[in-house]
Amino acid sequence: CSRPHTKFARVWLPDAAEVWKPAEVVKDYTPGDQTLSLQLEDGTLLEHKLEPQAKDFPPLRNPDILVGENDLTSLSYLHEPAVLHNLKVRFIDSKLIYTYCGIVLVAINPYESLPIYERDIINAYSGQNMGDMDPHIFAVAEEAYKQMARDERNQSIIVSGESGAGKTVSAKYAMRYFATVSSSSGEATVEERVLASNPIMEAFGNAKTTRNDNSSRFGKYIQIGFDKKHCIIGANMRTYLLEKSRVVFQAQEERNYHIFYQLCASSHLPEFKNFKLGDADDFHYTNQGQNPVIQGVDDAKEMLNTRKAFLLLGGCSHQMAIYQILAALLHLSNVEIKEESSDRSTIVPNNSHLKVFCELLGVSCEEITHWLCHRKLKTTTETYVKSLSKINATNGRDALAKHIYAGLFSWIVDNVNNMLKSTVKQHSFIGVLDIYGFETFDINSFEQFCINYANEKLQQQFNLHVFKLEQEEYMREEIPWTLIDFYDNQPCINLIEAKLGILDLLDEECRMPKGSDDTWAQKMYNTFQKQNPHFEKPRLSNRAFIIYHFADKVEYQCCGFLEKNKDTVNEEQINVLKKSLVKKKT
Ligand SMILES: Nc1ncnc2c1ncn2[C@@H]1O[C@H](COP(=O)(O)OP(=O)(O)OP(=O)(O)O)[C@@H](O)[C@H]1O
Ligand SMILES: *[C@@H]1O[C@H](CO)[C@@H](O)[C@H](O)[C@H]1NC(C)=O
Ligand SMILES: *[C@@H]1O[C@H](CO)[C@@H](O)[C@H](O)[C@H]1NC(C)=O
Ligand SMILES: *[C@@H]1O[C@H](CO)[C@@H](O)[C@H](O)[C@H]1NC(C)=O
Ligand SMILES: *[C@@H]1O[C@H](CO)[C@@H](O)[C@H](O)[C@H]1NC(C)=O
Ligand SMILES: [Mg+2]
């Protein structure tokens, strides 16, 4: 259909710098023409080349009168340049960060605090219909609340977007909305307690990355529970795959989990004196990024927030024990393992950091020293003890630290859930899903692979709801409708998770006695290269692979995948910890 591309038709041209730029057709297109004559806004004339038989006419611009609409579905043309332009006009001209796309709310991160979240705004949205008000996260929250209350149906809000897009901030505003509109009577503080779980989870599960100072390194699905009168009575959360590797390694400019820096910044406090901590700069697990400060964040102050949140949550008598374990991990990171020979290592007998580690955890220095430098190997007939190389012993130390932190994290989640458990029967719930966003860095590893895979699955849910199901309904009801050719990411998901997909090959390689990252890479090349359009081998590497994700193409380095997938820890070290003499309080 070429009729629209007549003289005066307004189009969008792809542009390297501006992504899309506006142009106007200056001469009627007639079938067979190899070019389209266009004029840019600055007056430049140009001949836009058309591929033979291709349907790649520049997309048409919407009439000016429609631009700035608060619902993208009211645009005549709904394609990438139309969406981007509409969002841009709203944001640049009027600082409007929210726009609807049907039942979906699109949010732009303003990177500054806007006066649109106060209590009077919450009140303004309360009880209103979604379509009657300006698009807002509160409108979405209100819609969920109303449908839960009126239709007696449980609801969930899914927040998605790349890392740094503003998911966690949005999720928190949604939660604050529920806490505000559903507060029962003055005395109950259950709403406050539900909200108090946020700073705790962020302190232990968020960290500075090069993309986001407050990046969630775990996924979270929280269900807020309501009673028959639609008042909040409690909450329960599930978390997904914490990025453990960050505990022992941080890339340039990145940080470990916030809580470590909060603790170091508070190390002078009398209650923390016997932790023998100092600056975050002094510990291997907190100084590898070489930039431990976040602009505008005072870690000592944040520590007060974290502690206050624990108190508010109520009855967490374990706070000091938690900090004690964190301090022990920091000392463990400074335990230097020395090379004795190519396959032997030692720790100097009175290593001061190991001493503090053992004191804080109540374990035997001698035993832990031994099992840091040795491991037990079992064959079918015998068990023997083998000494470890410096590298293997150091990796073992780090595996122990990761194991302890992950255990602590899930213990905290359980504890918070216990604190938020409702005493009366839950009638309904509203769930909020906030995971780690799609991300790509200079070097991408197993962690990015898992995170991006999770986002690929979430995108699929989105496609399913917004396109597939919607279109099926239109077709069932025989409403005239041209099928939208949406990008179905099932093939990319198959590449990762189907039988003999990437994960299968990885698991298989982990079971091979001689399996390595390199042999795994080779098997992937043999299986997918030139056969799967979502997979590519980089030209200059035999140790990396590229996946074409829905959001971007990402190159992953194979190095470390097998180790991270196996995720093993020296059992003997765990046995030493189990003998800890630190008194267990309840
Ligand atoms: N609505 C908003 N108003 C003001 N600032 C915002 C808003 N949304 C996000 N920001 C800013 O952007 C930063 C990043 O947002 P957020 O941490 O929510 O991203 P995210 O999508 O959760 O990323 P990740 O996937 O890395 O966890 C926030 O710390 C805040 O500074
Ligand atoms: C990150 O989140 C915490 C907890 O909500 C907050 O106190 C802190 O100010 C945030 N940091 C940044 C850099 O936005
Ligand atoms: C280190 O561990 C790897 C894998 O566990 C093993 O193959 C290797 O032989 C070990 N090296 C030494 C020197 O112990
Ligand atoms: C550590 O032990 C060595 C000998 O085992 C001893 O020479 C040294 O003085 C000790 N150092 C400290 C700080 O106790
Ligand atoms: C909503 O969830 C609750 C549990 O919180 C359950 O008991 C109830 O049956 C659910 N309601 C519906 C309509 O599915
Ligand atoms: Mg987040």
PDB file of C-alpha atoms in Angstrom, residues 366-563:
ATOM      1  CA  GLU A 366      43.125 -24.207  63.381  1.00  0.00           C
ATOM      2  CA  GLU A 367      40.331 -26.134  61.748  1.00  0.00           C
ATOM      3  CA  ILE A 368      39.261 -23.408  59.384  1.00  0.00           C
ATOM      4  CA  THR A 369      42.885 -22.765  58.396  1.00  0.00           C
ATOM      5  CA  HIS A 370      43.278 -26.430  57.591  1.00  0.00           C
ATOM      6  CA  TRP A 371      40.109 -26.614  55.506  1.00  0.00           C
ATOM      7  CA  LEU A 372      40.828 -23.378  53.707  1.00  0.00           C
ATOM      8  CA  CYS A 373      44.033 -24.935  52.401  1.00  0.00           C
ATOM      9  CA  HIS A 374      42.885 -28.538  51.979  1.00  0.00           C
ATOM     10  CA  ARG A 375      39.889 -30.413  50.775  1.00  0.00           C
ATOM     11  CA  LYS A 376      38.522 -33.876  51.273  1.00  0.00           C
ATOM     12  CA  LEU A 377      38.162 -36.012  48.194  1.00  0.00           C
ATOM     13  CA  LYS A 378      36.065 -39.118  48.077  1.00  0.00           C
ATOM     14  CA  THR A 379      36.411 -41.968  45.656  1.00  0.00           C
ATOM     15  CA  THR A 380      34.252 -45.069  45.765  1.00  0.00           C
ATOM     16  CA  THR A 381      36.823 -46.863  47.889  1.00  0.00           C
ATOM     17  CA  GLU A 382      38.549 -44.245  49.974  1.00  0.00           C
ATOM     18  CA  THR A 383      38.538 -40.731  51.325  1.00  0.00           C
ATOM     19  CA  TYR A 384      41.671 -38.668  51.321  1.00  0.00           C
ATOM     20  CA  VAL A 385      42.750 -35.127  52.002  1.00  0.00           C
ATOM     21  CA  LYS A 386      44.383 -33.118  49.261  1.00  0.00           C
ATOM     22  CA  SER A 387      46.244 -29.856  49.574  1.00  0.00           C
ATOM     23  CA  LEU A 388      45.074 -26.964  47.454  1.00  0.00           C
ATOM     24  CA  SER A 389      46.943 -24.566  45.235  1.00  0.00           C
ATOM     25  CA  LYS A 390      46.864 -20.920  46.224  1.00  0.00           C
ATOM     26  CA  ILE A 391      44.328 -20.165  43.496  1.00  0.00           C
ATOM     27  CA  ASN A 392      42.057 -23.043  44.426  1.00  0.00           C
ATOM     28  CA  ALA A 393      42.255 -22.220  48.122  1.00  0.00           C
ATOM     29  CA  THR A 394      41.436 -18.568  47.439  1.00  0.00           C
ATOM     30  CA  ASN A 395      38.493 -19.590  45.285  1.00  0.00           C
ATOM     31  CA  GLY A 396      37.365 -21.843  48.106  1.00  0.00           C
ATOM     32  CA  ARG A 397      37.550 -18.951  50.551  1.00  0.00           C
ATOM     33  CA  ASP A 398      35.420 -16.836  48.231  1.00  0.00           C
ATOM     34  CA  ALA A 399      32.937 -19.663  47.714  1.00  0.00           C
ATOM     35  CA  LEU A 400      32.560 -19.843  51.488  1.00  0.00           C
ATOM     36  CA  ALA A 401      31.928 -16.100  51.715  1.00  0.00           C
ATOM     37  CA  LYS A 402      29.303 -16.269  48.961  1.00  0.00           C
ATOM     38  CA  HIS A 403      27.649 -19.217  50.633  1.00  0.00           C
ATOM     39  CA  ILE A 404      27.458 -17.434  53.979  1.00  0.00           C
ATOM     40  CA  TYR A 405      26.079 -14.239  52.454  1.00  0.00           C
ATOM     41  CA  ALA A 406      23.453 -16.061  50.400  1.00  0.00           C
ATOM     42  CA  GLY A 407      22.420 -17.997  53.506  1.00  0.00           C
ATOM     43  CA  LEU A 408      22.195 -14.780  55.492  1.00  0.00           C
ATOM     44  CA  PHE A 409      20.126 -13.121  52.770  1.00  0.00           C
ATOM     45  CA  SER A 410      17.562 -15.888  52.592  1.00  0.00           C
ATOM     46  CA  TRP A 411      17.461 -16.043  56.368  1.00  0.00           C
ATOM     47  CA  ILE A 412      16.641 -12.325  56.443  1.00  0.00           C
ATOM     48  CA  VAL A 413      13.878 -12.841  53.869  1.00  0.00           C
ATOM     49  CA  ASP A 414      12.379 -15.620  55.998  1.00  0.00           C
ATOM     50  CA  ASN A 415      12.649 -13.454  59.062  1.00  0.00           C
ATOM     51  CA  VAL A 416      11.018 -10.456  57.415  1.00  0.00           C
ATOM     52  CA  ASN A 417       8.241 -12.733  56.173  1.00  0.00           C
ATOM     53  CA  ASN A 418       7.693 -14.000  59.688  1.00  0.00           C
ATOM     54  CA  MET A 419       7.460 -10.448  60.948  1.00  0.00           C
ATOM     55  CA  LEU A 420       4.930  -9.571  58.246  1.00  0.00           C
ATOM     56  CA  LYS A 421       2.831 -12.664  58.591  1.00  0.00           C
ATOM     57  CA  SER A 422      -0.746 -11.718  59.299  1.00  0.00           C
ATOM     58  CA  THR A 423      -2.508 -12.960  62.352  1.00  0.00           C
ATOM     59  CA  VAL A 424      -5.922 -13.030  60.724  1.00  0.00           C
ATOM     60  CA  LYS A 425      -7.003 -14.889  57.628  1.00  0.00           C
ATOM     61  CA  GLN A 426      -5.919 -13.326  54.363  1.00  0.00           C
ATOM     62  CA  HIS A 427      -8.836 -12.668  52.056  1.00  0.00           C
ATOM     63  CA  SER A 428      -7.036 -11.369  48.983  1.00  0.00           C
ATOM     64  CA  PHE A 429      -3.727 -10.019  47.811  1.00  0.00           C
ATOM     65  CA  ILE A 430      -2.043  -7.629  45.417  1.00  0.00           C
ATOM     66  CA  GLY A 431       1.345  -8.779  44.184  1.00  0.00           C
ATOM     67  CA  VAL A 432       4.156  -6.567  42.934  1.00  0.00           C
ATOM     68  CA  LEU A 433       6.951  -8.056  40.867  1.00  0.00           C
ATOM     69  CA  ASP A 434      10.219  -6.118  40.712  1.00  0.00           C
ATOM     70  CA  ILE A 435      13.216  -7.951  39.314  1.00  0.00           C
ATOM     71  CA  TYR A 436      16.695  -6.971  38.160  1.00  0.00           C
ATOM     72  CA  GLY A 437      16.468  -5.235  34.797  1.00  0.00           C
ATOM     73  CA  PHE A 438      18.041  -6.216  31.513  1.00  0.00           C
ATOM     74  CA  GLU A 439      21.688  -5.200  31.522  1.00  0.00           C
ATOM     75  CA  THR A 440      24.811  -5.285  29.413  1.00  0.00           C
ATOM     76  CA  PHE A 441      28.294  -4.228  30.479  1.00  0.00           C
ATOM     77  CA  ASP A 442      31.757  -4.223  28.899  1.00  0.00           C
ATOM     78  CA  ILE A 443      32.217  -7.712  30.299  1.00  0.00           C
ATOM     79  CA  ASN A 444      29.149  -9.904  30.731  1.00  0.00           C
ATOM     80  CA  SER A 445      29.183 -13.199  32.549  1.00  0.00           C
ATOM     81  CA  PHE A 446      26.905 -15.846  34.038  1.00  0.00           C
ATOM     82  CA  GLU A 447      25.114 -13.236  36.180  1.00  0.00           C
ATOM     83  CA  GLN A 448      24.105 -11.078  33.216  1.00  0.00           C
ATOM     84  CA  PHE A 449      23.114 -14.218  31.347  1.00  0.00           C
ATOM     85  CA  CYS A 450      20.722 -15.227  34.154  1.00  0.00           C
ATOM     86  CA  ILE A 451      19.371 -11.699  34.586  1.00  0.00           C
ATOM     87  CA  ASN A 452      18.770 -11.221  30.880  1.00  0.00           C
ATOM     88  CA  TYR A 453      17.177 -14.651  30.587  1.00  0.00           C
ATOM     89  CA  ALA A 454      14.766 -13.694  33.384  1.00  0.00           C
ATOM     90  CA  ASN A 455      13.920 -10.494  31.515  1.00  0.00           C
ATOM     91  CA  GLU A 456      13.413 -12.430  28.314  1.00  0.00           C
ATOM     92  CA  LYS A 457      10.822 -14.559  30.147  1.00  0.00           C
ATOM     93  CA  LEU A 458       9.130 -11.491  31.572  1.00  0.00           C
ATOM     94  CA  GLN A 459       8.970  -9.900  28.132  1.00  0.00           C
ATOM     95  CA  GLN A 460       7.273 -13.057  26.927  1.00  0.00           C
ATOM     96  CA  GLN A 461       4.594 -12.707  29.596  1.00  0.00           C
ATOM     97  CA  PHE A 462       4.099  -9.154  28.431  1.00  0.00           C
ATOM     98  CA  ASN A 463       3.765 -10.233  24.781  1.00  0.00           C
ATOM     99  CA  LEU A 464       1.370 -12.939  25.796  1.00  0.00           C
ATOM    100  CA  HIS A 465      -0.930 -10.584  27.645  1.00  0.00           C
ATOM    101  CA  VAL A 466      -0.735  -7.515  25.523  1.00  0.00           C
ATOM    102  CA  PHE A 467      -0.609  -8.999  22.043  1.00  0.00           C
ATOM    103  CA  LYS A 468      -1.346 -12.688  21.813  1.00  0.00           C
ATOM    104  CA  LEU A 469      -4.326 -12.926  24.147  1.00  0.00           C
ATOM    105  CA  GLU A 470      -5.732  -9.571  23.088  1.00  0.00           C
ATOM    106  CA  GLN A 471      -5.601 -10.479  19.416  1.00  0.00           C
ATOM    107  CA  GLU A 472      -7.102 -13.875  20.042  1.00  0.00           C
ATOM    108  CA  GLU A 473      -9.984 -12.201  21.783  1.00  0.00           C
ATOM    109  CA  TYR A 474     -10.529  -9.826  18.891  1.00  0.00           C
ATOM    110  CA  MET A 475     -10.491 -12.724  16.491  1.00  0.00           C
ATOM    111  CA  ARG A 476     -12.884 -14.746  18.611  1.00  0.00           C
ATOM    112  CA  GLU A 477     -15.299 -11.877  18.748  1.00  0.00           C
ATOM    113  CA  GLU A 478     -14.751 -11.238  15.053  1.00  0.00           C
ATOM    114  CA  ILE A 479     -13.850  -7.625  15.560  1.00  0.00           C
ATOM    115  CA  PRO A 480     -12.081  -6.313  12.456  1.00  0.00           C
ATOM    116  CA  TRP A 481      -8.421  -6.026  13.336  1.00  0.00           C
ATOM    117  CA  THR A 482      -5.149  -6.217  11.509  1.00  0.00           C
ATOM    118  CA  LEU A 483      -2.745  -8.541  13.251  1.00  0.00           C
ATOM    119  CA  ILE A 484       0.086  -6.616  14.833  1.00  0.00           C
ATOM    120  CA  ASP A 485       3.335  -8.169  13.819  1.00  0.00           C
ATOM    121  CA  PHE A 486       4.860  -8.155  17.304  1.00  0.00           C
ATOM    122  CA  TYR A 487       8.297  -9.464  18.059  1.00  0.00           C
ATOM    123  CA  ASP A 488       7.833 -12.942  19.496  1.00  0.00           C
ATOM    124  CA  ASN A 489      10.853 -13.858  21.586  1.00  0.00           C
ATOM    125  CA  GLN A 490      10.042 -17.549  21.942  1.00  0.00           C
ATOM    126  CA  PRO A 491      12.937 -18.568  19.634  1.00  0.00           C
ATOM    127  CA  CYS A 492      15.434 -16.775  21.863  1.00  0.00           C
ATOM    128  CA  ILE A 493      13.974 -18.452  24.943  1.00  0.00           C
ATOM    129  CA  ASN A 494      14.175 -21.817  23.199  1.00  0.00           C
ATOM    130  CA  LEU A 495      17.831 -21.210  22.428  1.00  0.00           C
ATOM    131  CA  ILE A 496      18.436 -20.844  26.167  1.00  0.00           C
ATOM    132  CA  GLU A 497      16.109 -23.314  27.833  1.00  0.00           C
ATOM    133  CA  ALA A 498      14.919 -25.913  25.323  1.00  0.00           C
ATOM    134  CA  LYS A 499      16.271 -29.440  25.209  1.00  0.00           C
ATOM    135  CA  LEU A 500      19.892 -29.219  24.063  1.00  0.00           C
ATOM    136  CA  GLY A 501      19.769 -25.464  24.496  1.00  0.00           C
ATOM    137  CA  ILE A 502      22.493 -23.377  26.124  1.00  0.00           C
ATOM    138  CA  LEU A 503      21.548 -24.303  29.704  1.00  0.00           C
ATOM    139  CA  ASP A 504      21.333 -27.991  28.837  1.00  0.00           C
ATOM    140  CA  LEU A 505      24.784 -27.947  27.286  1.00  0.00           C
ATOM    141  CA  LEU A 506      26.109 -26.091  30.319  1.00  0.00           C
ATOM    142  CA  ASP A 507      24.676 -28.611  32.782  1.00  0.00           C
ATOM    143  CA  GLU A 508      25.978 -31.446  30.685  1.00  0.00           C
ATOM    144  CA  GLU A 509      29.463 -29.928  30.616  1.00  0.00           C
ATOM    145  CA  CYS A 510      29.387 -29.538  34.402  1.00  0.00           C
ATOM    146  CA  ARG A 511      28.851 -33.287  34.728  1.00  0.00           C
ATOM    147  CA  MET A 512      31.818 -34.130  32.496  1.00  0.00           C
ATOM    148  CA  PRO A 513      34.977 -34.970  34.438  1.00  0.00           C
ATOM    149  CA  LYS A 514      37.066 -32.975  31.976  1.00  0.00           C
ATOM    150  CA  GLY A 515      34.494 -30.331  31.137  1.00  0.00           C
ATOM    151  CA  SER A 516      35.707 -26.751  30.851  1.00  0.00           C
ATOM    152  CA  ASP A 517      34.409 -23.355  29.792  1.00  0.00           C
ATOM    153  CA  ASP A 518      36.292 -23.780  26.525  1.00  0.00           C
ATOM    154  CA  THR A 519      34.867 -27.194  25.665  1.00  0.00           C
ATOM    155  CA  TRP A 520      31.412 -25.869  26.490  1.00  0.00           C
ATOM    156  CA  ALA A 521      31.969 -22.909  24.155  1.00  0.00           C
ATOM    157  CA  GLN A 522      33.050 -25.307  21.420  1.00  0.00           C
ATOM    158  CA  LYS A 523      29.915 -27.394  21.856  1.00  0.00           C
ATOM    159  CA  MET A 524      27.749 -24.297  21.637  1.00  0.00           C
ATOM    160  CA  TYR A 525      29.484 -23.226  18.422  1.00  0.00           C
ATOM    161  CA  ASN A 526      28.965 -26.680  16.945  1.00  0.00           C
ATOM    162  CA  THR A 527      25.307 -26.746  17.904  1.00  0.00           C
ATOM    163  CA  PHE A 528      24.088 -23.207  17.262  1.00  0.00           C
ATOM    164  CA  GLN A 529      26.502 -21.353  15.006  1.00  0.00           C
ATOM    165  CA  LYS A 530      24.881 -20.664  11.639  1.00  0.00           C
ATOM    166  CA  GLN A 531      21.838 -22.653  12.761  1.00  0.00           C
ATOM    167  CA  ASN A 532      20.258 -20.378  15.270  1.00  0.00           C
ATOM    168  CA  PRO A 533      19.695 -16.764  14.234  1.00  0.00           C
ATOM    169  CA  HIS A 534      19.766 -15.660  17.890  1.00  0.00           C
ATOM    170  CA  PHE A 535      23.244 -17.058  18.431  1.00  0.00           C
ATOM    171  CA  GLU A 536      26.571 -15.911  17.120  1.00  0.00           C
ATOM    172  CA  LYS A 537      30.217 -16.666  17.717  1.00  0.00           C
ATOM    173  CA  PRO A 538      32.261 -13.474  17.966  1.00  0.00           C
ATOM    174  CA  ARG A 539      34.794 -13.321  15.195  1.00  0.00           C
ATOM    175  CA  LEU A 540      37.755 -12.684  17.445  1.00  0.00           C
ATOM    176  CA  SER A 541      37.076 -15.022  20.319  1.00  0.00           C
ATOM    177  CA  ASN A 542      36.737 -18.715  21.039  1.00  0.00           C
ATOM    178  CA  ARG A 543      35.631 -18.025  24.583  1.00  0.00           C
ATOM    179  CA  ALA A 544      32.557 -15.915  24.110  1.00  0.00           C
ATOM    180  CA  PHE A 545      29.148 -16.030  22.532  1.00  0.00           C
ATOM    181  CA  ILE A 546      26.575 -13.484  21.459  1.00  0.00           C
ATOM    182  CA  ILE A 547      22.853 -13.718  22.059  1.00  0.00           C
ATOM    183  CA  TYR A 548      20.363 -11.549  20.223  1.00  0.00           C
ATOM    184  CA  HIS A 549      17.971 -10.689  23.043  1.00  0.00           C
ATOM    185  CA  PHE A 550      14.704  -8.819  22.615  1.00  0.00           C
ATOM    186  CA  ALA A 551      16.320  -5.723  24.088  1.00  0.00           C
ATOM    187  CA  ASP A 552      19.806  -5.839  22.648  1.00  0.00           C
ATOM    188  CA  LYS A 553      22.541  -8.149  21.525  1.00  0.00           C
ATOM    189  CA  VAL A 554      24.873  -9.131  24.323  1.00  0.00           C
ATOM    190  CA  GLU A 555      28.285 -10.755  24.222  1.00  0.00           C
ATOM    191  CA  TYR A 556      28.931 -13.125  27.135  1.00  0.00           C
ATOM    192  CA  GLN A 557      32.380 -14.302  28.195  1.00  0.00           C
ATOM    193  CA  CYS A 558      32.372 -18.063  28.847  1.00  0.00           C
ATOM    194  CA  CYS A 559      35.092 -17.881  31.479  1.00  0.00           C
ATOM    195  CA  GLY A 560      33.656 -18.903  34.853  1.00  0.00           C
ATOM    196  CA  PHE A 561      30.285 -20.202  33.675  1.00  0.00           C
ATOM    197  CA  LEU A 562      30.956 -23.812  34.696  1.00  0.00           C
ATOM    198  CA  GLU A 563      32.257 -22.857  38.132  1.00  0.00           C
TER     199      GLU A 563
END
